[in-house]
CSV table of C-alpha atoms (C1' of nucleotides) in Angstrom, one decimal:
chain,number,residue,atom,x,y,z
A,787,UNK,CA,126.1,107.1,95.6
A,788,UNK,CA,129.2,105.2,96.9
A,789,UNK,CA,129.6,102.9,99.9
A,790,UNK,CA,129.9,105.7,102.4
A,791,UNK,CA,126.5,107.1,101.7
A,792,UNK,CA,125.0,103.6,101.2
A,793,UNK,CA,126.3,102.8,104.7
A,794,UNK,CA,124.8,105.9,106.2
A,795,UNK,CA,121.5,105.5,104.5
A,796,UNK,CA,121.1,101.8,105.4
A,797,UNK,CA,122.7,101.8,108.8
A,798,UNK,CA,125.0,99.0,107.8
A,799,UNK,CA,128.8,99.4,108.3
A,800,UNK,CA,131.0,99.7,105.3
A,801,UNK,CA,132.8,96.6,106.4
A,802,UNK,CA,129.6,94.6,106.5
A,803,UNK,CA,128.5,96.0,103.1
A,804,UNK,CA,131.8,94.8,101.6
A,805,UNK,CA,131.2,91.4,103.3
A,806,UNK,CA,127.7,91.1,101.8
A,807,UNK,CA,129.1,92.1,98.4
A,808,UNK,CA,131.6,89.3,98.7
A,809,UNK,CA,129.0,86.8,99.8
A,810,UNK,CA,126.7,87.7,96.9
A,811,UNK,CA,123.8,89.1,99.1
A,812,UNK,CA,124.2,92.5,97.5
A,813,UNK,CA,124.8,92.9,93.7
A,814,UNK,CA,127.9,94.9,92.8
A,815,UNK,CA,127.4,98.6,92.1
A,816,UNK,CA,127.6,100.0,88.6
A,817,UNK,CA,131.2,100.5,87.6
A,818,UNK,CA,132.2,104.1,86.9
A,819,UNK,CA,135.9,103.5,86.6
A,820,UNK,CA,138.6,100.9,87.0
A,821,UNK,CA,138.2,101.0,90.8
A,822,UNK,CA,135.0,103.0,91.4
A,823,UNK,CA,131.4,102.0,91.6
A,824,UNK,CA,128.0,103.6,92.1
A,825,UNK,CA,125.1,102.2,94.1
A,826,UNK,CA,121.4,103.2,94.0
A,827,UNK,CA,118.2,103.0,95.9
A,828,UNK,CA,117.8,99.4,94.9
A,829,UNK,CA,120.9,98.7,96.9
A,830,UNK,CA,119.5,100.5,99.9
A,831,UNK,CA,116.3,98.5,99.7
A,832,UNK,CA,118.2,95.3,99.2
A,833,UNK,CA,120.4,96.0,102.2
A,834,UNK,CA,117.3,96.6,104.4
A,835,UNK,CA,115.9,93.4,103.2
A,836,UNK,CA,119.1,91.5,104.0
A,837,UNK,CA,119.1,92.9,107.5
A,838,UNK,CA,115.4,92.1,108.0
A,839,UNK,CA,115.9,88.5,106.9
A,840,UNK,CA,119.0,88.0,109.1
A,841,UNK,CA,118.1,90.0,112.2
A,842,UNK,CA,114.4,89.6,112.4
A,843,UNK,CA,113.8,86.4,110.4
A,844,UNK,CA,116.9,84.7,111.9
A,845,UNK,CA,118.1,83.4,108.6
A,846,UNK,CA,121.8,82.6,108.1
A,847,UNK,CA,123.8,84.4,105.5
A,848,UNK,CA,123.7,81.3,103.3
A,849,UNK,CA,119.9,80.9,103.6
A,850,UNK,CA,119.5,84.6,102.8
A,851,UNK,CA,121.6,84.2,99.7
A,852,UNK,CA,119.4,81.4,98.6
A,853,UNK,CA,116.2,83.3,99.2
A,854,UNK,CA,117.5,86.3,97.3
A,855,UNK,CA,118.6,84.2,94.4
A,856,UNK,CA,115.1,82.9,94.0
A,857,UNK,CA,113.7,86.4,94.2
A,858,UNK,CA,116.1,87.7,91.6
A,859,UNK,CA,115.8,85.1,89.0
A,860,UNK,CA,113.1,86.2,86.5
A,861,UNK,CA,113.2,82.9,84.7
A,862,UNK,CA,111.5,81.1,87.5
A,863,UNK,CA,107.7,81.2,87.4
A,864,UNK,CA,106.0,82.8,90.4
A,865,UNK,CA,104.7,79.7,92.1
A,866,UNK,CA,108.1,78.0,91.8
A,867,UNK,CA,109.9,81.1,93.0
A,868,UNK,CA,107.7,81.1,96.1
A,869,UNK,CA,108.3,77.4,96.6
A,870,UNK,CA,112.0,77.8,96.2
A,871,UNK,CA,112.1,80.7,98.6
A,872,UNK,CA,110.1,78.6,101.0
A,873,UNK,CA,112.4,75.7,100.6
A,874,UNK,CA,115.5,77.8,101.4
A,875,UNK,CA,113.8,79.4,104.4
A,876,UNK,CA,112.8,76.0,105.9
A,877,UNK,CA,115.7,74.9,108.0
A,878,UNK,CA,116.6,71.3,107.1
A,879,UNK,CA,116.6,69.0,110.1
A,880,UNK,CA,118.7,66.3,108.6
A,881,UNK,CA,117.6,63.4,110.8
A,882,UNK,CA,119.3,61.0,108.4
A,883,UNK,CA,116.4,58.5,108.6
A,884,UNK,CA,117.3,55.9,111.2
A,885,UNK,CA,115.7,52.9,109.4
A,886,UNK,CA,113.8,51.4,112.3
A,887,UNK,CA,112.7,54.6,114.0
A,888,UNK,CA,109.2,53.9,115.3
A,889,UNK,CA,108.5,57.4,116.5
A,890,UNK,CA,109.4,58.8,113.1
A,891,UNK,CA,107.3,56.2,111.2
A,892,UNK,CA,104.4,57.0,113.4
A,893,UNK,CA,104.9,60.7,113.0
A,894,UNK,CA,105.0,60.3,109.2
A,895,UNK,CA,101.7,58.4,109.3
A,896,UNK,CA,100.1,61.0,111.6
A,897,UNK,CA,101.1,63.8,109.2
A,898,UNK,CA,99.9,61.8,106.2
A,899,UNK,CA,96.5,61.2,107.9
A,900,UNK,CA,96.3,64.9,108.7
A,901,UNK,CA,97.0,66.0,105.2
A,902,UNK,CA,94.6,63.5,103.8
A,903,UNK,CA,91.9,64.6,106.2
A,904,UNK,CA,92.2,68.2,105.2
A,905,UNK,CA,92.5,67.4,101.6
A,906,UNK,CA,95.8,69.2,101.2
A,907,UNK,CA,97.7,68.8,98.0
A,908,UNK,CA,101.2,68.8,99.2
A,909,UNK,CA,104.3,66.9,98.3
A,910,UNK,CA,106.4,65.0,100.9
A,911,UNK,CA,109.4,66.5,99.0
A,912,UNK,CA,108.6,69.9,100.6
A,913,UNK,CA,111.3,70.3,103.3
A,914,UNK,CA,108.6,71.5,105.6
A,915,UNK,CA,107.2,68.0,105.5
A,916,UNK,CA,110.2,66.4,107.1
A,917,UNK,CA,110.6,69.2,109.5
A,918,UNK,CA,107.0,68.6,110.7
A,919,UNK,CA,107.6,64.9,110.9
A,920,UNK,CA,110.7,65.5,112.9
A,921,UNK,CA,108.9,67.7,115.4
A,922,UNK,CA,106.0,65.2,115.8
A,923,UNK,CA,108.4,62.4,116.3
A,924,UNK,CA,110.4,64.3,118.8
A,925,UNK,CA,107.3,65.1,120.7
A,926,UNK,CA,106.1,61.5,121.0
A,927,UNK,CA,109.7,60.4,121.9
A,928,UNK,CA,109.5,62.8,124.8
A,929,UNK,CA,106.5,60.9,126.0
A,930,UNK,CA,104.0,63.7,125.5
A,931,UNK,CA,101.1,63.3,123.1
A,932,UNK,CA,99.3,66.6,123.6
A,933,UNK,CA,100.9,68.1,120.6
A,934,UNK,CA,99.9,65.2,118.5
A,935,UNK,CA,96.3,65.6,119.6
A,936,UNK,CA,96.4,69.3,118.7
A,937,UNK,CA,97.8,68.6,115.3
A,938,UNK,CA,94.4,69.1,113.6
A,939,UNK,CA,93.9,72.4,115.4
A,940,UNK,CA,97.3,73.6,114.3
A,941,UNK,CA,96.7,72.6,110.7
A,942,UNK,CA,93.4,74.3,110.7
A,943,UNK,CA,94.8,77.6,112.0
A,944,UNK,CA,97.6,77.5,109.5
A,945,UNK,CA,95.3,76.8,106.6
A,946,UNK,CA,93.3,79.8,107.5
A,947,UNK,CA,96.4,82.0,107.7
A,948,UNK,CA,97.9,80.6,104.5
A,949,UNK,CA,94.8,80.9,102.4
A,950,UNK,CA,94.6,84.6,103.1
A,951,UNK,CA,98.3,85.1,102.6
A,952,UNK,CA,98.4,83.4,99.3
A,953,UNK,CA,95.3,85.3,98.1
A,954,UNK,CA,96.9,88.6,99.1
A,955,UNK,CA,100.1,87.7,97.3
A,956,UNK,CA,98.3,86.6,94.1
A,957,UNK,CA,96.3,89.8,93.6
A,958,UNK,CA,99.3,91.9,92.8
A,959,UNK,CA,100.9,93.1,89.6
A,960,UNK,CA,104.6,93.5,89.7
A,961,UNK,CA,106.4,90.1,89.9
A,962,UNK,CA,109.5,91.3,91.6
A,963,UNK,CA,107.6,93.1,94.3
A,964,UNK,CA,105.2,90.1,94.7
A,965,UNK,CA,108.0,87.6,95.2
A,966,UNK,CA,109.8,89.9,97.5
A,967,UNK,CA,106.8,90.6,99.6
A,968,UNK,CA,105.9,86.9,99.7
A,969,UNK,CA,109.4,86.0,100.9
A,970,UNK,CA,109.6,88.6,103.5
A,971,UNK,CA,106.0,87.7,104.6
A,972,UNK,CA,106.9,84.1,104.9
A,973,UNK,CA,110.1,84.6,106.9
A,974,UNK,CA,109.0,87.5,109.1
A,975,UNK,CA,105.6,85.9,109.5
A,976,UNK,CA,107.1,83.0,111.3
A,977,UNK,CA,108.6,85.3,113.9
A,978,UNK,CA,105.5,87.4,114.2
A,979,UNK,CA,103.2,84.3,114.6
A,980,UNK,CA,105.5,83.0,117.3
A,981,UNK,CA,105.4,86.3,119.2
A,982,UNK,CA,101.6,86.6,118.9
A,983,UNK,CA,101.3,83.1,120.0
A,984,UNK,CA,103.2,83.9,123.2
A,985,UNK,CA,101.1,87.0,123.8
A,986,UNK,CA,97.9,85.0,123.3
A,987,UNK,CA,99.3,82.3,125.7
A,988,UNK,CA,99.9,85.0,128.3
A,989,UNK,CA,96.4,86.3,127.9
A,990,UNK,CA,94.8,82.9,128.1
A,991,UNK,CA,97.0,81.9,131.0
A,992,UNK,CA,96.0,84.9,132.9
A,993,UNK,CA,92.4,84.1,132.3
A,994,UNK,CA,92.6,80.5,133.3
A,995,UNK,CA,95.2,80.5,136.0
A,996,UNK,CA,94.6,84.0,137.5
A,997,UNK,CA,97.5,85.9,138.9
A,998,UNK,CA,99.7,88.3,137.0
A,999,UNK,CA,100.8,87.9,133.5
A,1000,UNK,CA,103.4,85.1,133.2
A,1001,UNK,CA,106.2,86.8,131.4
A,1002,UNK,CA,107.4,89.6,133.7
A,1003,UNK,CA,111.2,89.9,133.4
A,1004,UNK,CA,112.4,86.4,132.5
A,1005,UNK,CA,115.8,85.0,132.3
B,1210,UNK,CA,124.6,53.9,135.2
B,1211,UNK,CA,127.7,55.8,134.2
B,1212,UNK,CA,128.4,58.1,131.2
B,1213,UNK,CA,129.1,55.3,128.8
B,1214,UNK,CA,125.6,53.8,129.2
B,1215,UNK,CA,124.0,57.2,129.4
B,1216,UNK,CA,125.6,58.0,126.1
B,1217,UNK,CA,124.4,54.8,124.5
B,1218,UNK,CA,120.9,55.2,125.8
B,1219,UNK,CA,120.5,58.8,124.8
B,1220,UNK,CA,122.5,58.8,121.5
B,1221,UNK,CA,124.6,61.8,122.7
B,1222,UNK,CA,128.4,61.4,122.7
B,1223,UNK,CA,130.3,61.2,126.0
B,1224,UNK,CA,132.1,64.4,125.1
B,1225,UNK,CA,128.9,66.3,124.6
B,1226,UNK,CA,127.5,64.9,127.8
B,1227,UNK,CA,130.5,66.2,129.6
B,1228,UNK,CA,130.0,69.6,127.9
B,1229,UNK,CA,126.4,69.7,128.9
B,1230,UNK,CA,127.4,68.9,132.5
B,1231,UNK,CA,129.9,71.7,132.4
B,1232,UNK,CA,127.3,74.1,131.0
B,1233,UNK,CA,124.7,73.2,133.6
B,1234,UNK,CA,122.2,71.7,131.1
B,1235,UNK,CA,122.5,68.3,132.8
B,1236,UNK,CA,122.6,68.0,136.6
B,1237,UNK,CA,125.6,66.1,137.9
B,1238,UNK,CA,125.2,62.4,138.7
B,1239,UNK,CA,125.0,61.1,142.2
B,1240,UNK,CA,128.5,60.7,143.6
B,1241,UNK,CA,129.4,57.1,144.4
B,1242,UNK,CA,133.1,57.8,145.1
B,1243,UNK,CA,135.7,60.5,144.9
B,1244,UNK,CA,135.7,60.3,141.1
B,1245,UNK,CA,132.8,58.3,140.2
B,1246,UNK,CA,129.1,59.2,139.7
B,1247,UNK,CA,125.9,57.4,138.8
B,1248,UNK,CA,123.2,58.7,136.4
B,1249,UNK,CA,119.6,57.6,136.1
B,1250,UNK,CA,116.6,57.7,133.8
B,1251,UNK,CA,116.0,61.3,134.7
B,1252,UNK,CA,119.3,62.1,133.1
B,1253,UNK,CA,118.3,60.2,130.0
B,1254,UNK,CA,115.0,62.1,129.8
B,1255,UNK,CA,116.8,65.4,130.4
B,1256,UNK,CA,119.3,64.7,127.7
B,1257,UNK,CA,116.5,63.9,125.2
B,1258,UNK,CA,114.8,67.2,126.1
B,1259,UNK,CA,118.1,69.1,125.7
B,1260,UNK,CA,118.5,67.7,122.2
B,1261,UNK,CA,114.9,68.4,121.3
B,1262,UNK,CA,115.2,72.0,122.4
B,1263,UNK,CA,118.5,72.5,120.6
B,1264,UNK,CA,118.1,70.5,117.5
B,1265,UNK,CA,114.4,70.8,116.8
B,1266,UNK,CA,113.5,74.0,118.6
B,1267,UNK,CA,116.6,75.7,117.4
B,1268,UNK,CA,117.5,77.1,120.9
B,1269,UNK,CA,121.1,78.0,121.8
B,1270,UNK,CA,122.8,76.3,124.7
B,1271,UNK,CA,122.3,79.4,126.8
B,1272,UNK,CA,118.6,79.7,126.0
B,1273,UNK,CA,118.2,76.0,126.8
B,1274,UNK,CA,119.9,76.5,130.2
B,1275,UNK,CA,117.4,79.3,130.9
B,1276,UNK,CA,114.4,77.2,130.0
B,1277,UNK,CA,115.6,74.3,132.1
B,1278,UNK,CA,116.3,76.5,135.1
B,1279,UNK,CA,112.6,77.7,135.0
B,1280,UNK,CA,111.4,74.1,134.6
B,1281,UNK,CA,113.5,73.0,137.6
B,1282,UNK,CA,112.8,75.6,140.1
B,1283,UNK,CA,109.9,74.4,142.2
B,1284,UNK,CA,109.6,77.7,144.0
B,1285,UNK,CA,108.2,79.3,141.0
B,1286,UNK,CA,104.4,79.1,140.7
B,1287,UNK,CA,103.1,77.4,137.5
B,1288,UNK,CA,101.9,80.4,135.6
B,1289,UNK,CA,105.1,82.2,136.3
B,1290,UNK,CA,107.3,79.3,135.4
B,1291,UNK,CA,105.4,79.1,132.1
B,1292,UNK,CA,106.0,82.8,131.6
B,1293,UNK,CA,109.6,82.6,132.4
B,1294,UNK,CA,110.1,79.7,130.2
B,1295,UNK,CA,108.3,81.7,127.5
B,1296,UNK,CA,110.5,84.7,128.1
B,1297,UNK,CA,113.7,82.7,127.8
B,1298,UNK,CA,112.5,81.1,124.6
B,1299,UNK,CA,111.6,84.4,123.0
B,1300,UNK,CA,114.7,85.6,121.2
B,1301,UNK,CA,115.5,89.2,122.3
B,1302,UNK,CA,115.7,91.5,119.3
B,1303,UNK,CA,117.6,94.3,121.1
B,1304,UNK,CA,116.6,97.1,118.7
B,1305,UNK,CA,117.9,99.6,121.4
B,1306,UNK,CA,115.0,102.0,120.8
B,1307,UNK,CA,116.1,104.6,118.4
B,1308,UNK,CA,114.2,107.5,119.9
B,1309,UNK,CA,112.6,109.0,116.8
B,1310,UNK,CA,111.8,105.8,115.0
B,1311,UNK,CA,108.6,106.4,113.2
B,1312,UNK,CA,108.1,102.9,112.0
B,1313,UNK,CA,108.6,101.5,115.4
B,1314,UNK,CA,106.2,104.0,117.0
B,1315,UNK,CA,103.6,103.1,114.4
B,1316,UNK,CA,104.1,99.4,115.0
B,1317,UNK,CA,103.8,99.8,118.7
B,1318,UNK,CA,100.5,101.6,118.2
B,1319,UNK,CA,99.3,99.0,115.7
B,1320,UNK,CA,100.0,96.3,118.2
B,1321,UNK,CA,98.4,98.2,121.1
B,1322,UNK,CA,95.3,98.6,119.0
B,1323,UNK,CA,95.2,95.0,118.1
B,1324,UNK,CA,95.5,93.9,121.7
B,1325,UNK,CA,92.8,96.3,122.8
B,1326,UNK,CA,90.5,95.1,120.0
B,1327,UNK,CA,90.9,91.6,121.0
B,1328,UNK,CA,90.7,92.4,124.7
B,1329,UNK,CA,93.9,90.7,125.5
B,1330,UNK,CA,95.4,91.1,128.9
B,1331,UNK,CA,99.0,91.2,128.1
B,1332,UNK,CA,102.0,93.2,129.4
B,1333,UNK,CA,104.3,95.1,127.2
B,1334,UNK,CA,107.1,93.7,129.4
B,1335,UNK,CA,106.6,90.4,127.7
B,1336,UNK,CA,109.6,90.0,125.4
B,1337,UNK,CA,107.2,88.7,122.7
B,1338,UNK,CA,105.7,92.3,122.7
B,1339,UNK,CA,108.9,93.9,121.5
B,1340,UNK,CA,109.6,91.1,119.1
B,1341,UNK,CA,106.2,91.6,117.5
B,1342,UNK,CA,106.7,95.4,117.4
B,1343,UNK,CA,110.1,94.8,115.8
B,1344,UNK,CA,108.6,92.6,113.1
B,1345,UNK,CA,105.8,94.9,112.3
B,1346,UNK,CA,108.1,97.9,112.2
B,1347,UNK,CA,110.5,96.0,109.9
B,1348,UNK,CA,107.7,95.1,107.6
B,1349,UNK,CA,106.4,98.7,107.2
B,1350,UNK,CA,110.0,99.9,106.8
B,1351,UNK,CA,110.3,97.5,103.8
B,1352,UNK,CA,107.4,99.3,102.3
B,1353,UNK,CA,104.9,96.5,102.4
B,1354,UNK,CA,101.7,96.7,104.5
B,1355,UNK,CA,100.2,93.4,103.7
B,1356,UNK,CA,101.4,91.9,106.9
B,1357,UNK,CA,100.0,94.8,108.9
B,1358,UNK,CA,96.6,94.3,107.3
B,1359,UNK,CA,96.8,90.6,108.2
B,1360,UNK,CA,97.6,91.3,111.8
B,1361,UNK,CA,94.1,90.7,113.0
B,1362,UNK,CA,93.9,87.4,111.2
B,1363,UNK,CA,97.2,86.3,112.7
B,1364,UNK,CA,96.2,87.3,116.2
B,1365,UNK,CA,92.9,85.5,115.8
B,1366,UNK,CA,94.5,82.3,114.6
B,1367,UNK,CA,97.1,82.4,117.5
B,1368,UNK,CA,94.4,83.1,120.1
B,1369,UNK,CA,92.5,80.0,119.0
B,1370,UNK,CA,95.7,77.9,119.2
B,1371,UNK,CA,96.8,79.4,122.5
B,1372,UNK,CA,93.4,78.9,124.2
B,1373,UNK,CA,93.4,75.2,123.5
B,1374,UNK,CA,97.1,74.8,124.4
B,1375,UNK,CA,96.7,76.6,127.8
B,1376,UNK,CA,93.6,74.6,128.5
B,1377,UNK,CA,95.4,71.3,127.7
B,1378,UNK,CA,98.3,72.3,130.0
B,1379,UNK,CA,96.1,73.3,132.9
B,1380,UNK,CA,94.1,70.1,133.2
B,1381,UNK,CA,97.1,68.1,134.3
B,1382,UNK,CA,98.3,67.0,137.7
B,1383,UNK,CA,102.1,66.7,138.1
B,1384,UNK,CA,103.7,70.1,138.2
B,1385,UNK,CA,107.1,69.0,136.9
B,1386,UNK,CA,105.6,67.2,133.9
B,1387,UNK,CA,103.2,70.1,133.2
B,1388,UNK,CA,105.9,72.7,133.0
B,1389,UNK,CA,108.1,70.4,131.0
B,1390,UNK,CA,105.3,69.7,128.6
B,1391,UNK,CA,104.4,73.3,128.3
B,1392,UNK,CA,107.9,74.3,127.6
B,1393,UNK,CA,108.5,71.7,125.0
B,1394,UNK,CA,105.1,72.5,123.5
B,1395,UNK,CA,105.9,76.2,123.2
B,1396,UNK,CA,109.3,75.7,121.7
B,1397,UNK,CA,108.5,72.8,119.4
B,1398,UNK,CA,105.2,74.3,118.6
B,1399,UNK,CA,106.9,77.2,116.9
B,1400,UNK,CA,108.8,74.9,114.6
B,1401,UNK,CA,105.7,72.8,113.9
B,1402,UNK,CA,103.5,75.8,113.2
B,1403,UNK,CA,106.0,77.2,110.8
B,1404,UNK,CA,106.3,73.9,108.9
B,1405,UNK,CA,102.5,73.5,108.8
B,1406,UNK,CA,102.1,77.0,107.5
B,1407,UNK,CA,104.5,76.2,104.7
B,1408,UNK,CA,102.6,73.1,103.8
B,1409,UNK,CA,99.3,75.0,103.9
B,1410,UNK,CA,100.9,77.7,101.7
B,1411,UNK,CA,101.9,75.1,99.2
B,1412,UNK,CA,98.4,73.6,99.1
B,1413,UNK,CA,96.7,77.0,98.7
B,1414,UNK,CA,99.3,78.1,96.2
B,1415,UNK,CA,98.6,75.0,94.1
B,1416,UNK,CA,94.9,75.7,94.3
B,1417,UNK,CA,95.2,79.3,93.3
B,1418,UNK,CA,98.1,79.4,90.9
B,1419,UNK,CA,97.7,76.0,89.3
B,1420,UNK,CA,100.8,74.1,88.3
B,1421,UNK,CA,102.8,71.8,90.5
B,1422,UNK,CA,103.4,72.3,94.1
B,1423,UNK,CA,105.9,75.1,94.7
B,1424,UNK,CA,108.5,73.4,96.8
B,1425,UNK,CA,110.1,70.8,94.6
B,1426,UNK,CA,113.8,70.6,95.4
B,1427,UNK,CA,114.8,74.0,96.5
B,1428,UNK,CA,118.4,74.8,97.2
C,222,DG,C1',146.0,40.2,142.1
C,223,DC,C1',146.9,41.9,137.7
C,224,DT,C1',145.5,43.8,133.5
C,225,DT,C1',142.8,46.5,130.7
C,226,DA,C1',138.8,49.3,129.9
C,227,DT,C1',136.2,53.1,131.6
C,228,DC,C1',135.6,57.0,134.5
C,229,DG,C1',135.4,62.1,136.0
C,230,DG,C1',137.6,66.1,135.4
C,231,DA,C1',140.3,69.8,133.4
C,232,DC,C1',141.6,72.1,129.5
C,233,DA,C1',143.3,72.8,124.8
C,234,DG,C1',142.0,72.5,120.2
C,235,DT,C1',138.7,72.6,116.3
C,236,DA,C1',135.3,74.2,112.9
C,237,DC,C1',132.3,77.3,111.4
C,238,DA,C1',129.7,81.7,111.2
C,239,DG,C1',129.6,86.5,110.9
C,240,DC,C1',131.7,90.0,110.9
C,241,DT,C1',135.9,93.6,111.5
C,242,DA,C1',140.5,95.5,110.6
C,243,DT,C1',144.3,96.5,107.8
C,244,DC,C1',146.6,97.4,103.7
C,245,DC,C1',147.2,99.5,99.2
C,246,DA,C1',146.8,101.8,95.0
C,247,DT,C1',143.6,104.8,93.0
C,248,DA,C1',140.2,108.5,93.0
C,249,DA,C1',137.5,112.3,94.8
C,250,DC,C1',136.8,116.6,97.3
C,251,DT,C1',138.8,121.1,99.0
D,131,DA,C1',148.6,119.5,96.7
D,132,DG,C1',147.1,117.3,100.4
D,133,DT,C1',143.7,115.1,102.9
D,134,DT,C1',140.0,111.8,102.9
D,135,DA,C1',137.3,108.1,100.8
D,136,DT,C1',137.0,104.1,97.7
D,137,DG,C1',137.3,99.3,95.9
D,138,DG,C1',139.5,95.1,96.4
D,139,DA,C1',142.0,91.5,98.7
D,140,DT,C1',143.2,89.2,102.7
D,141,DA,C1',144.1,88.5,107.6
D,142,DG,C1',142.2,88.5,112.0
D,143,DC,C1',138.7,88.5,115.6
D,144,DT,C1',134.7,86.9,118.5
D,145,DG,C1',131.4,83.7,119.8
D,146,DT,C1',129.2,79.1,119.8
D,147,DA,C1',129.2,74.3,120.1
D,148,DC,C1',131.5,71.0,120.4
D,149,DT,C1',135.7,67.4,120.2
D,150,DG,C1',140.2,65.4,121.6
D,151,DT,C1',143.7,64.5,124.7
D,152,DC,C1',145.7,63.8,129.0
D,153,DC,C1',145.5,62.5,133.8
D,154,DG,C1',145.2,59.7,137.9
D,155,DA,C1',141.5,56.8,139.9
D,156,DT,C1',138.5,53.2,139.6
D,157,DA,C1',135.8,49.3,138.0
D,158,DA,C1',135.5,44.8,135.4
D,159,DG,C1',137.3,40.6,133.5
D,160,DC,C1',140.2,36.9,134.1
DNA sequence: GCTTATCGGACAGTACAGCTATCCATAACT
DNA sequence: AGTTATGGATAGCTGTACTGTCCGATAAGC
């Protein structure tokens, strides 16, 4: 198939397909002549994945490229591919380490304690680590310590989720599909969890505060 | 205090403060002359909150303005303010309802079943509803049904989190602080939960797959 | 009282992301 | 043979989030 059909089948405009080709999100088609190329179902799949990561997962084009690179490279062992995919999907909050930042130091300690309590084997080099530290620090800086007190609860909930997710990922055969599924699951899972949290909040809020559900029309 | 000091105390440049004033994220200072105004600690707090929502929570300036509008309006009852804050912080995935979209219809059903199973009292008008439907539909469209099978787990985890969060919010006095805390908790909580999920995944992945932690340096 | 820094306000300009449009020589359908 | 589509390159567009510059007015230091 050529771009026209690829576009029709994927719902992505030809112009955007060309853009994704340029940006390396979509591998070039197989050449059938000096200026002619053919695409296959793999391209349709890939295109759908790109749109899912960008539109639903909210990744940037650059982050998407990073994720796909990890998915594609068969050299990389599974657990590392997952880690790398994770790393590229975790937005980096630079923060640039203000040396005497009390809030951040406290947050770092709080997270270290939490991890120790739960017996987690994690490395502070994981970008998620500094993201978490940043959030905790921000929260305490805003003068609210609720979130800090709920940290254990959050960690427990996420451990339960992660355990089942990792187990589900591991018990599969095909590496390519495994990595792909894990990546999509990680990225889309964030969005899904956030949405379910809001629905659960609405439910609990109705229960406790009475009245109608909170989120009528918004804006 | 005037802009210069406000800038120093908040770490936000004067130019950005002026921008936030123009965009209505920061209320104008109290006028002390035809072209002179004074700011107070409330402005410092507000500015910190703006940066937290934008930098850490990843909200756009427009979304931030919506959130703050809900926080500020004392007419709105608490549970509705929370809902509206929620609505504005839930990114709208337009989707524009393709009429015969099988995946979406199935996803809608799956979510309805889930909500019924758990006995949640939620309205499909909640923007989080259509976000969740969109994610589930995308997942099935990508040909993977793991996430769909994990839906119940996700919902359970989020219900546990939400129950404690709502309880924590309700038991406070001051309305303004309550709403503010809830908003910040909702927005920053998303980021924190995502980060903790990744850390938990790393831990579980190390346990199950052996080898080093997955997220060494990334990209 | 005079100088110099700072202020608020308005508006133009910048940087980047993510497309979108146009052009052109070739190739494919009809 | 003529219309339409293709690959490839490059220019342009739209939106977001600032940043820089200019202005006349004011405040602060001497």
